[in-house]
Coordinates of C-alpha atoms and ligand atoms in Angstrom, one line a residue:
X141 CA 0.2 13.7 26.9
X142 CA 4.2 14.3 26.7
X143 CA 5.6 17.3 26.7
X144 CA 3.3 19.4 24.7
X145 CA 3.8 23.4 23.3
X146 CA 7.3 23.3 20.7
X147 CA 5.2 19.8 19.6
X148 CA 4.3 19.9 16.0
X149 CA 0.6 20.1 15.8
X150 CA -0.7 19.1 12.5
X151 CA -4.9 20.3 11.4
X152 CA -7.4 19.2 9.6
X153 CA -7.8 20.5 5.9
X154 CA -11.3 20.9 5.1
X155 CA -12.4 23.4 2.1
X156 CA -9.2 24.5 1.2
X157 CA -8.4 26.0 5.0
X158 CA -6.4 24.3 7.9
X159 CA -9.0 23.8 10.6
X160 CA -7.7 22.9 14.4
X161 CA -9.6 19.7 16.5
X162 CA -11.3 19.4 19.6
X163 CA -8.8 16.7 20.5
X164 CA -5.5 15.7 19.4
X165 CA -3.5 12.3 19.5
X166 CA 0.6 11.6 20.5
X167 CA 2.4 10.6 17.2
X168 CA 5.4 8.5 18.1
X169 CA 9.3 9.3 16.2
X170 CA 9.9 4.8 16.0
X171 CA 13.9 6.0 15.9
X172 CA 13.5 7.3 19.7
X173 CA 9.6 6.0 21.1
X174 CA 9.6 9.8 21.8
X175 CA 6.2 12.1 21.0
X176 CA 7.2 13.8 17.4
X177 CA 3.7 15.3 16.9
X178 CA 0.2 15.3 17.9
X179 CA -2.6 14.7 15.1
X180 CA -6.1 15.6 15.0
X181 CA -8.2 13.0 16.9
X182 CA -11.1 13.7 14.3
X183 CA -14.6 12.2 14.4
X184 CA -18.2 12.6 12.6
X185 CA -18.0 16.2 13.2
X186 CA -15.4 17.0 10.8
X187 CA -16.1 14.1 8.5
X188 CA -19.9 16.0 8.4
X189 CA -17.7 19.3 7.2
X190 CA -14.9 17.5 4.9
X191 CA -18.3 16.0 2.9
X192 CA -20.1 18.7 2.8
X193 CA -16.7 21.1 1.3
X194 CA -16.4 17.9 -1.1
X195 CA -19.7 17.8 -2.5
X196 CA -19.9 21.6 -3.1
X197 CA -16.3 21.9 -5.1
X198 CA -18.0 18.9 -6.9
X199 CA -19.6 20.4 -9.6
X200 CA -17.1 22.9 -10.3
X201 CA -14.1 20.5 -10.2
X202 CA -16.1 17.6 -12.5
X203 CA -17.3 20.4 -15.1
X204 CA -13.4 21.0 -15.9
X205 CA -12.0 19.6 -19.1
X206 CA -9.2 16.5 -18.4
X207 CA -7.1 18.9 -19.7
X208 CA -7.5 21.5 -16.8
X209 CA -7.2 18.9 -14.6
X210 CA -4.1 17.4 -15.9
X211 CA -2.5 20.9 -15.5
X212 CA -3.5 21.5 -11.5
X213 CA -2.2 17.7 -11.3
X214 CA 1.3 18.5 -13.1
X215 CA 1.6 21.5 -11.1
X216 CA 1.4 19.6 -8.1
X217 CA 3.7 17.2 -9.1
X218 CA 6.5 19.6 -9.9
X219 CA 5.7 21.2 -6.1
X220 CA 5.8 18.2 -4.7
X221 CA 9.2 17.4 -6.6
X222 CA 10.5 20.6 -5.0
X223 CA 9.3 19.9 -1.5
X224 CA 9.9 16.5 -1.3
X225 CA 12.2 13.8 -2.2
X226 CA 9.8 11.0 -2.5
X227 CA 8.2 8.6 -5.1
X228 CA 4.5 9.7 -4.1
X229 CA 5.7 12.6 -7.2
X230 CA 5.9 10.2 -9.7
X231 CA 2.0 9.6 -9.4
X232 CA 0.4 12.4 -9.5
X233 CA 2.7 12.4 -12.7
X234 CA 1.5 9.7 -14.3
X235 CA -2.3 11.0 -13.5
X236 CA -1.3 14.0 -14.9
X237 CA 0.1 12.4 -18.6
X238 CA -2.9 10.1 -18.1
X239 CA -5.6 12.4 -18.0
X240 CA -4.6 14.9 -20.3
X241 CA -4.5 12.2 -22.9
X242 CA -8.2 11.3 -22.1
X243 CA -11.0 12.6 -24.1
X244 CA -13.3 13.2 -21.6
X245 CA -16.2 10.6 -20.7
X246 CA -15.6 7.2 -22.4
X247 CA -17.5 7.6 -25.5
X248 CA -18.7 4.6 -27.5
X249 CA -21.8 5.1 -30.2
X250 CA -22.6 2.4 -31.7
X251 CA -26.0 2.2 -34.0
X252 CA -27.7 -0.8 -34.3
X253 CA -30.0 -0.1 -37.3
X254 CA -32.8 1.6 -34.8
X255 CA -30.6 2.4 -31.7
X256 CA -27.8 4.5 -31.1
X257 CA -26.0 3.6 -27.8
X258 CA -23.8 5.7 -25.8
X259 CA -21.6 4.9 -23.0
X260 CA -19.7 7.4 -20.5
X261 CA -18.0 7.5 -17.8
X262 CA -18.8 10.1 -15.4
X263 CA -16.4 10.5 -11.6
X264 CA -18.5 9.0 -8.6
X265 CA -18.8 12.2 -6.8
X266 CA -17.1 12.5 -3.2
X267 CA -14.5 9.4 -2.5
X268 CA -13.0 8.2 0.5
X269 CA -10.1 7.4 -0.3
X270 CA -8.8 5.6 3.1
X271 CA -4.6 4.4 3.3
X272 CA -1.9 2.8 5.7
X273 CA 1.0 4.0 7.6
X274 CA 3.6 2.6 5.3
X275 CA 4.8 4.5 1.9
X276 CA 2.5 7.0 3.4
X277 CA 2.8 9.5 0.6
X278 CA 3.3 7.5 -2.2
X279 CA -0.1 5.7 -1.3
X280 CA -2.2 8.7 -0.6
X281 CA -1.4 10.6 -3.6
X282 CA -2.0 6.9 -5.5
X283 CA -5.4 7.5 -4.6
X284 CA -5.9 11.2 -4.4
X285 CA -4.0 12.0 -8.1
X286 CA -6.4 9.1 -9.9
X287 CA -9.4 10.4 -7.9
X288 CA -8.8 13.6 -8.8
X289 CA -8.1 13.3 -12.4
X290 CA -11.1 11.6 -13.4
X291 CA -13.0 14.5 -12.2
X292 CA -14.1 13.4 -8.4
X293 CA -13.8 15.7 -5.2
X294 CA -12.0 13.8 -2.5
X295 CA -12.4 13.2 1.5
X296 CA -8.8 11.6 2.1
X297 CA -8.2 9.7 5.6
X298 CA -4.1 9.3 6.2
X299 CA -3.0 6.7 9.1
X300 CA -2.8 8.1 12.7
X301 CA 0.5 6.6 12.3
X302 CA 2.3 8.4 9.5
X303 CA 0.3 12.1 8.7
X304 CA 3.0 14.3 8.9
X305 CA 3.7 14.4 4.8
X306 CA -0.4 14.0 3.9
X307 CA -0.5 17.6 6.1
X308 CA 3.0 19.0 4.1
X309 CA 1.2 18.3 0.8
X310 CA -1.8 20.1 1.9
X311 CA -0.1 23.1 2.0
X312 CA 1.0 22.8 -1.5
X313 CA -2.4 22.6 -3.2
X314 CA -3.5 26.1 -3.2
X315 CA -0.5 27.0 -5.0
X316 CA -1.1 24.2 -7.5
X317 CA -4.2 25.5 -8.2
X318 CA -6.7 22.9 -6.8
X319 CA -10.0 24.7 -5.9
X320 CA -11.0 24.7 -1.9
X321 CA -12.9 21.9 -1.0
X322 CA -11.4 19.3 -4.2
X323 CA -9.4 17.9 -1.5
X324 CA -10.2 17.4 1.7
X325 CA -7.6 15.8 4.7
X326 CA -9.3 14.5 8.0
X327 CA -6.5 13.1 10.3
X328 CA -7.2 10.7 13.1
X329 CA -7.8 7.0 13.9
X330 CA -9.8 4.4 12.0
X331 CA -12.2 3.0 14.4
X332 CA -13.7 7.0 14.7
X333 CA -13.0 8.8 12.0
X334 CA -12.2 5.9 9.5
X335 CA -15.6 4.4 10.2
X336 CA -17.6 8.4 10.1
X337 CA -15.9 8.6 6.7
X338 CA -17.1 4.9 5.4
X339 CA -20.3 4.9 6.6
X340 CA -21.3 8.7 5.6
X341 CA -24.2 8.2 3.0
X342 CA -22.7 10.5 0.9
X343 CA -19.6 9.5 0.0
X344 CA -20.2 6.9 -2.3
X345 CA -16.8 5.3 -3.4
X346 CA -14.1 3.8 -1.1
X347 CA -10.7 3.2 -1.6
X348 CA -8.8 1.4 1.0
X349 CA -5.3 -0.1 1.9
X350 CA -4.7 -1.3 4.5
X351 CA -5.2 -5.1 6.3
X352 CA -7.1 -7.1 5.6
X353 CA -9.4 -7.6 9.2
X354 CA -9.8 -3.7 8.5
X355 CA -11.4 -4.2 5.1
X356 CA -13.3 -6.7 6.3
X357 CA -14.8 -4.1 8.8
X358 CA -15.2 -1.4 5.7
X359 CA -16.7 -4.1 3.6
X360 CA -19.7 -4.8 6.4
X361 CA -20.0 -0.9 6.9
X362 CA -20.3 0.0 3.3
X363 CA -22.7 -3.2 2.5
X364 CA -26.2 -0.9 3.4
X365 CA -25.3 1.6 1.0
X366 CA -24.2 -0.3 -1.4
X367 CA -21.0 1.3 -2.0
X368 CA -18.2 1.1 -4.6
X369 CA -15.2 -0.7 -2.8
X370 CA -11.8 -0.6 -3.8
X371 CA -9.6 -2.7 -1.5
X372 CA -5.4 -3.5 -1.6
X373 CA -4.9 -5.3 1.2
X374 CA -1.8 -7.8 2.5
X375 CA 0.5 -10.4 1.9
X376 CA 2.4 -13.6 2.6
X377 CA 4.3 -13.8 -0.9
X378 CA 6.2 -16.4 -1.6
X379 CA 9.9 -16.7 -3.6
X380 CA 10.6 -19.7 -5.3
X381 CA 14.2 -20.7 -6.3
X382 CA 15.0 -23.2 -8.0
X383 CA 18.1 -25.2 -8.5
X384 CA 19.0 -23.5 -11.4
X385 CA 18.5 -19.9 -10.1
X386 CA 21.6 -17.6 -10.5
X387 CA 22.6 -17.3 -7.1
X388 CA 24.7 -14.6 -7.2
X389 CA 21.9 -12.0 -8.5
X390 CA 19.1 -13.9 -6.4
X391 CA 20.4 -13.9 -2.7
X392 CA 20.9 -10.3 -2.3
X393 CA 17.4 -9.6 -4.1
X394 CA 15.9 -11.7 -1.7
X395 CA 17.2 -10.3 1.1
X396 CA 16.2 -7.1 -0.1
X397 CA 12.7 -8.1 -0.9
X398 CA 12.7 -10.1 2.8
X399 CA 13.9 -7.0 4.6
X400 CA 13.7 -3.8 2.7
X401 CA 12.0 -1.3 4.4
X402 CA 12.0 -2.6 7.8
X403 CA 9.6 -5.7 5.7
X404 CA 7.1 -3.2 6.0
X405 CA 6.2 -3.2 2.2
X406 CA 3.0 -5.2 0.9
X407 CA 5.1 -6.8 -1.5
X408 CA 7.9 -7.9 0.7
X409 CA 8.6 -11.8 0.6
X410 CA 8.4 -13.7 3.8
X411 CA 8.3 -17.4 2.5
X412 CA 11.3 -18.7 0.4
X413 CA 11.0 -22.1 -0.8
X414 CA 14.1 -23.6 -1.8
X415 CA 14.7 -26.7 -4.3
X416 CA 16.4 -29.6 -1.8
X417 CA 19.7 -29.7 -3.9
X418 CA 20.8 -26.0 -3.4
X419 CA 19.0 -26.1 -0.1
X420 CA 22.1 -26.1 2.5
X421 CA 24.1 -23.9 0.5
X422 CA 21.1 -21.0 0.0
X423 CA 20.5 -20.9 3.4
X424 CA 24.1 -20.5 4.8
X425 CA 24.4 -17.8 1.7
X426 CA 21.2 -16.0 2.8
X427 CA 21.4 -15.7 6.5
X428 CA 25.7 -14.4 5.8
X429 CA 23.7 -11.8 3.3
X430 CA 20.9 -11.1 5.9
X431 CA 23.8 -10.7 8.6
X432 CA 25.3 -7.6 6.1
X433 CA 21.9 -5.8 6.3
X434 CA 22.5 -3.5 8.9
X435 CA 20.4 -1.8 11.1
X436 CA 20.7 2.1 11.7
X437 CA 19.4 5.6 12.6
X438 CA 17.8 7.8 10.1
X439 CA 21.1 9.9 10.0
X440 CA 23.3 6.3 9.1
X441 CA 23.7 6.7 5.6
X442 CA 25.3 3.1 5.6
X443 CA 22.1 1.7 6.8
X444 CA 19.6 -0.7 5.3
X445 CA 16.9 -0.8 7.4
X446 CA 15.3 1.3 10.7
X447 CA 13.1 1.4 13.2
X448 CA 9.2 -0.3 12.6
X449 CA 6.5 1.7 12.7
X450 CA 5.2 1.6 16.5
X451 CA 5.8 -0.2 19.4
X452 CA 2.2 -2.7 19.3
X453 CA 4.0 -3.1 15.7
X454 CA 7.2 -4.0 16.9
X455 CA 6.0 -6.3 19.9
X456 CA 3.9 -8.0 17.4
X457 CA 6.5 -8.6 15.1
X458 CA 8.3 -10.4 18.0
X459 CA 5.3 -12.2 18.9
X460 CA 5.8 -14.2 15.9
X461 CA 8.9 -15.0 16.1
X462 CA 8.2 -16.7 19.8
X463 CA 5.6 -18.7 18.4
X464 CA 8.2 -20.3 15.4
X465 CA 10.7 -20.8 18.9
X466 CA 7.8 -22.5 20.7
X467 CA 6.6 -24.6 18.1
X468 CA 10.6 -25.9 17.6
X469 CA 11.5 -23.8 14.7
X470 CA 15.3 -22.7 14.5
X471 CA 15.8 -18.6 14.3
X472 CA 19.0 -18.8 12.5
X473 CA 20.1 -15.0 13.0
X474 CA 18.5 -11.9 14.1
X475 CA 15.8 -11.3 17.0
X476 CA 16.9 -13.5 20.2
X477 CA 20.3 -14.9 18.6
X478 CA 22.3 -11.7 17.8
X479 CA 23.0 -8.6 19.0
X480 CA 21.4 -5.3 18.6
X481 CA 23.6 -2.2 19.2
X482 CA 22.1 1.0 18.7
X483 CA 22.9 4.9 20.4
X484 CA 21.7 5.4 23.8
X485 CA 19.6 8.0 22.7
X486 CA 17.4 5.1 20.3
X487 CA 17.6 2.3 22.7
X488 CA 13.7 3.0 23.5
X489 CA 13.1 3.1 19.3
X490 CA 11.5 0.2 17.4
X491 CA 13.9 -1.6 16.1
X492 CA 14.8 -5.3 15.9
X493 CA 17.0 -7.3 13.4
X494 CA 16.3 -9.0 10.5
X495 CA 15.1 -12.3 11.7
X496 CA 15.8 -15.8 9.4
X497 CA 13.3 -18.7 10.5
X498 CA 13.7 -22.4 9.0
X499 CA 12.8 -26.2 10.2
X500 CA 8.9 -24.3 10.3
X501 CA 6.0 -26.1 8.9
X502 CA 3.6 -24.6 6.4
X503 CA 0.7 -25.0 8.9
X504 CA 2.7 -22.3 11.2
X505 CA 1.6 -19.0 12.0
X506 CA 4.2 -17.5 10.8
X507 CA 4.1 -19.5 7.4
X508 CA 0.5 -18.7 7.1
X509 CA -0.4 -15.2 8.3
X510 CA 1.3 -11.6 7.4
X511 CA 3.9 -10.6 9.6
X512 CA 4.9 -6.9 7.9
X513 CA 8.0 -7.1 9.4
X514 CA 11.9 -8.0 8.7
X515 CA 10.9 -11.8 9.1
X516 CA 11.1 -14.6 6.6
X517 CA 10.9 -18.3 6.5
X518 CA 13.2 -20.2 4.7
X519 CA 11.8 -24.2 3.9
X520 CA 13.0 -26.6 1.2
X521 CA 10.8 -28.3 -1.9
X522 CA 11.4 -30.9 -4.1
X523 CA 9.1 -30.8 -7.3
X524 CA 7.6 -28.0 -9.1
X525 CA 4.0 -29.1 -8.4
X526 CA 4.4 -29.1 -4.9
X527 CA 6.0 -25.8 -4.7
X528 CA 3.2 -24.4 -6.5
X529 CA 0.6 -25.6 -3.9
X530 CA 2.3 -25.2 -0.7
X531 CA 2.7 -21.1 -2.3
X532 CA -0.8 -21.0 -3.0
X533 CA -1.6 -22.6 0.1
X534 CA -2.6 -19.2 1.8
X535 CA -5.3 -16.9 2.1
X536 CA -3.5 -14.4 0.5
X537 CA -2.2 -14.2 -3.4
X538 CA -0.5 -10.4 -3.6
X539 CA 3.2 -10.8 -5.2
X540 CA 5.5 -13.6 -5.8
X541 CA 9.2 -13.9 -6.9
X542 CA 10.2 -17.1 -9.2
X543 CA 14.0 -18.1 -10.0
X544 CA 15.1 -20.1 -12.8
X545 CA 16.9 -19.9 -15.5
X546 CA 14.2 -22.1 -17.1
X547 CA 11.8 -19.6 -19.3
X548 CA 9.5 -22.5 -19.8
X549 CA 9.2 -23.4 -16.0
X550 CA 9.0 -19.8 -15.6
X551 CA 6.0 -19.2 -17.6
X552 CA 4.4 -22.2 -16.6
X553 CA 5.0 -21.6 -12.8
X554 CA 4.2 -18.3 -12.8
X555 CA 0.7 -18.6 -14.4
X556 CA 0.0 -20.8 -11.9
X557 CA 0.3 -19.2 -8.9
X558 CA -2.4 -17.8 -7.5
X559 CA -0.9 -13.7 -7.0
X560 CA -1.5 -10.6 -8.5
X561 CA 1.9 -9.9 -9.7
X562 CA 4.6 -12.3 -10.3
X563 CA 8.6 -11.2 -10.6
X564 CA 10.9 -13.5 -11.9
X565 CA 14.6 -13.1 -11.1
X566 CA 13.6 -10.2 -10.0
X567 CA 11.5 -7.7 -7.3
X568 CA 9.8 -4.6 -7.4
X569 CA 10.4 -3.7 -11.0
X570 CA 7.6 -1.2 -11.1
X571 CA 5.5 0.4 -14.1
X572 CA 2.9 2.1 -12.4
X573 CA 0.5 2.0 -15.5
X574 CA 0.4 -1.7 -15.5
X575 CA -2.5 -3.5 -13.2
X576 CA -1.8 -3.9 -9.4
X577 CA -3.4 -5.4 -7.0
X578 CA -4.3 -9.2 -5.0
X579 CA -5.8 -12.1 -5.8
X580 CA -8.2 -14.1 -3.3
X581 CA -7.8 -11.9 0.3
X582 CA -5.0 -9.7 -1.1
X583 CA -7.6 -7.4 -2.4
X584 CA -10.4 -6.5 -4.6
X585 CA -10.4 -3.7 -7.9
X586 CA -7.0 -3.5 -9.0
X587 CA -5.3 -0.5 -9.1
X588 CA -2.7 1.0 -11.6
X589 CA -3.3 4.2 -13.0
X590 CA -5.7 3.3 -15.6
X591 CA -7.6 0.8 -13.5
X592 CA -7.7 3.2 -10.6
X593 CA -9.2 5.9 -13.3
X594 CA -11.6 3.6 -14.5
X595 CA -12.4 2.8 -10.5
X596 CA -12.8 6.7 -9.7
X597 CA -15.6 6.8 -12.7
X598 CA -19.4 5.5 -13.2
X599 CA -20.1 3.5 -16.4
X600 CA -23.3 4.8 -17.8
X601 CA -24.8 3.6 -21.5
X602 CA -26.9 5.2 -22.9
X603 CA -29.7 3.9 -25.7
X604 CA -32.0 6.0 -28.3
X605 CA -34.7 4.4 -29.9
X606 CA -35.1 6.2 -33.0
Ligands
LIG880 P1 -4.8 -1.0 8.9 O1 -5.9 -1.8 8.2 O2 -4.7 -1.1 10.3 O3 -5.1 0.6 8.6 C1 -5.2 1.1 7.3 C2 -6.0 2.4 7.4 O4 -7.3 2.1 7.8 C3 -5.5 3.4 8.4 O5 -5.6 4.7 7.9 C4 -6.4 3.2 9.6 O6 -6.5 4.3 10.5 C5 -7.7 2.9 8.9 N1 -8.7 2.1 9.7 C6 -8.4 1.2 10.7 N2 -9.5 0.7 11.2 C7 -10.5 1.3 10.4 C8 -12.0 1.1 10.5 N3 -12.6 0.3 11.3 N4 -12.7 1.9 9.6 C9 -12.1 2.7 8.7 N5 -10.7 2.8 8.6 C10 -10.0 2.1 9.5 O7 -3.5 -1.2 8.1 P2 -2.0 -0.6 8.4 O8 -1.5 -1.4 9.6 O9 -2.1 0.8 8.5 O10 -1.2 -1.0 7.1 C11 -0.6 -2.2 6.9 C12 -1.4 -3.1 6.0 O11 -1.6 -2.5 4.8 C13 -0.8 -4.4 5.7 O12 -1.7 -5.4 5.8 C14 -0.2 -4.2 4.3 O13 0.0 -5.4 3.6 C15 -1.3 -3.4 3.7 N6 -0.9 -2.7 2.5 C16 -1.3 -3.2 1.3 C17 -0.9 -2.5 0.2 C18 -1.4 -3.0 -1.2 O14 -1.2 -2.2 -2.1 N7 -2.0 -4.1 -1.3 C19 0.0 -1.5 0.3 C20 0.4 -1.1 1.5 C21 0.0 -1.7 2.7

């Protein structure tokens, strides 16, 4: 391990206390390849601990009225406003307005001349609430604020890659006034302390995002006890443009939605399908727009994009794009065909341009399987039928983007394709109360804060013969 004592060194938080590990893991700063931290390397041990503080604040934490709750979850928010510049804040938010306008358990009574039923819904207990290195804070408190709120105690499981805000918010909850043991952070990787947390008897709900192989592992874990799976999982999301898209607003959008955040968003497009006529004239547009998206350091305020998350990442990102070369597709800019210039102090970071690929077929790798990085393939259609299979053609069906300025081809493309959410002439207009979530691979239980509440609880009904 690199050079070791001024290192950061982040802990467990079990019960309310930070709690030091047997054995610790290098955490990588991707603007320099340099060692930034080192994070617990956590394993059944302190997953046996985290469950155990989780089921005893149970009792306590569910008995509370929403209304408690709500306050300990504004409370947080407005810490985590002050600490933090971040959009994880906005969740724990919305939880907060959410469950203070709640009533308690869902209550329906309904008498049927003999019977009365009643139906409630009561939290799940202790949930695992498992999430990815990207948006690292804004996903962990999308699961922790809903869990939470709807009166469950939580064992949360940040990635390896990306725990360094998950430990900063820890230190906020005493002062918000969430009781030890309500929320418990174990750090370390997903094959050991991932898999303690999923297959722990106890803990009886899982929420997961993340890829999908990994879910598939979680889903095989979880199936002996039966467990309550929540799962957002990846993309290969297609924009279509048509002919009669307005250019001038769609370009930059897509290159934004191609390439924001390194590509490393879920919802990031890496297929655009272009109708034949505007074909030629798109592409040359795009890959002069994808040219102006520069690369930088965090300290360049001018730039749009940085380093990817980790090495493996970044030489698997690349992988891809030798593949496309190999099978005699043209990189029109980016990785291999310009140049990188970065200071000597980041030349060992992750970073790579963003990378245009055309003349690819839909059978491709690249065309097929999620990349989460700043590539995209750019291929031409003809007819609005075909477009619509060749998107759907995948296993995935997260997020789509449609141009037109045609609101009937609009609606009727858009219901058609097989994806959770569908912008059109637009990307990443967010409500965060509206459903979220995949279709087919992309995921299972969607999330949103009211479907993520209703997730987080047990229906139970109730019938009295009378
Ligand atoms: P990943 O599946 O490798 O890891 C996600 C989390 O699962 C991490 O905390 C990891 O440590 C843990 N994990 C890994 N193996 C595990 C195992 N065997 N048992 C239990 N836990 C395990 O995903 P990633 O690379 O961190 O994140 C990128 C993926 O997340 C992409 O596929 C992306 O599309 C997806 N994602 C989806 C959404 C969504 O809302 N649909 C949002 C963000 C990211």
């Amino acid at each position: 391990m690199a050079g070791t004592k001024a290192l950061l060194t982040l802990e467990n938080f079990i019960n309310g206390k930070f709690v030091p590990c047997n054995s610790y893991l290098d955490s990588y700063d991707p603007s320099t390849g340099e060692v930034y931290c080192r994070v617990p390397n956590s394993g059944k041990e302190e997953i046996e601990a985290a469950v155990e503080a989780a089921r005893a604040a149970f009792p306590g934490w569910s008995a509370r009225s929403p209304q408690e709750r709500s306050q300990v979850l504004h409370r947080l928010a407005d810490l985590l406003e002050q600490s933090l510049e971040e959009l994880a804040q906005a969740e724990s938010r919305d939880q907060g307005d959410e469950v203070s306008g709640w009533r308690g358990p869902r209550f329906r009574l309904r008498e049927l001349g003999y019977v009365y039923h009643h139906v409630f819904s009561i939290p799940g207990e202790a949930a695992g609430l498992i999430s990815p290195w990207n948006l690292p804070l804004y996903l962990l408190t999308w699961k922790v604020a809903p869990a939470i709120a709807a009166g469950n105690t939580v064992i949360a499981k940040p990635s390896e890659l990306t725990s360094v805000t998950a430990w900063m918010m820890c230190k906020l909850l005493e002062k918000a006034g969430v009781p030890p043991g309500v929320v418990n952070i174990v750090f370390g990787t997903g094959p050991r302390v991932g898999e303690a947390l999923v297959s722990h008897p106890e803990v009886p709900l899982i929420s997961f995002t993340g890829s999908q192989p990994t879910a598939e592992r979680i889903t095989q874990l979880s199936a002996p006890h039966c467990k309550k799976l929540s799962l957002e999982l990846g993309g290969k999301n297609p924009a279509i443009i048509f002919e009669d898209a307005n250019l001038e607003e769609c370009i930059p959008t897509t290159v934004r939605s191609s390439f924001a955040n390194q590509g490393e968003i879920c919802l990031c497009t890496s297929r655009i399908f272009v109708q034949k006529s505007i074909y030629s004239e798109f592409l040359e547009k795009f890959v002069q727009a994808t040219r102006m998206w520069k690369v930088g350091i965090p300290s360049d305020p001018s730039a749009s994009m940085g380093a990817l998350i980790s090495k493996a990442h970044l030489e698997k990102v690349r992988s891809y794009i030798k593949r496309a070369r190999l099978e005699g597709a043209q990189i029109l800019c980016g990785e291999g065909v310009d140049t990188l210039s970065l200071p000597p102090r980041n030349c060992a970071g992750y970073f790579m341009l963003p990378t245009v690929i055309t003349d690819i077929k839909d059978e491709s790798c690249c065309m097929k399987e999620e990349i989460f990085g700043p590539v995209t393939c750019v291929v031409p259609f003809e007819s609005e039928d075909e477009v619509i299979q060749r998107a759907n053609s995948v296993k995935y069906g997260l997020a789509a983007t449609v141009w037109s300025s045609n609101v009937g081809r609009i609606h009727r493309v858009a219901k058609k394709l097989q994806s959770g959410l569908v912008w059109t002439n637009c990307w990443l207009i967010r409500e965060l109360n509206l459903p979220f979530g995949g279709m087919k691979s992309s995921g299972v239980g969607r999330e949103g804060a009211k479907d993520s509440y209703e997730f987080f609880t047990e229906v139970k009904t109730i019938t009295i013969k009378h």
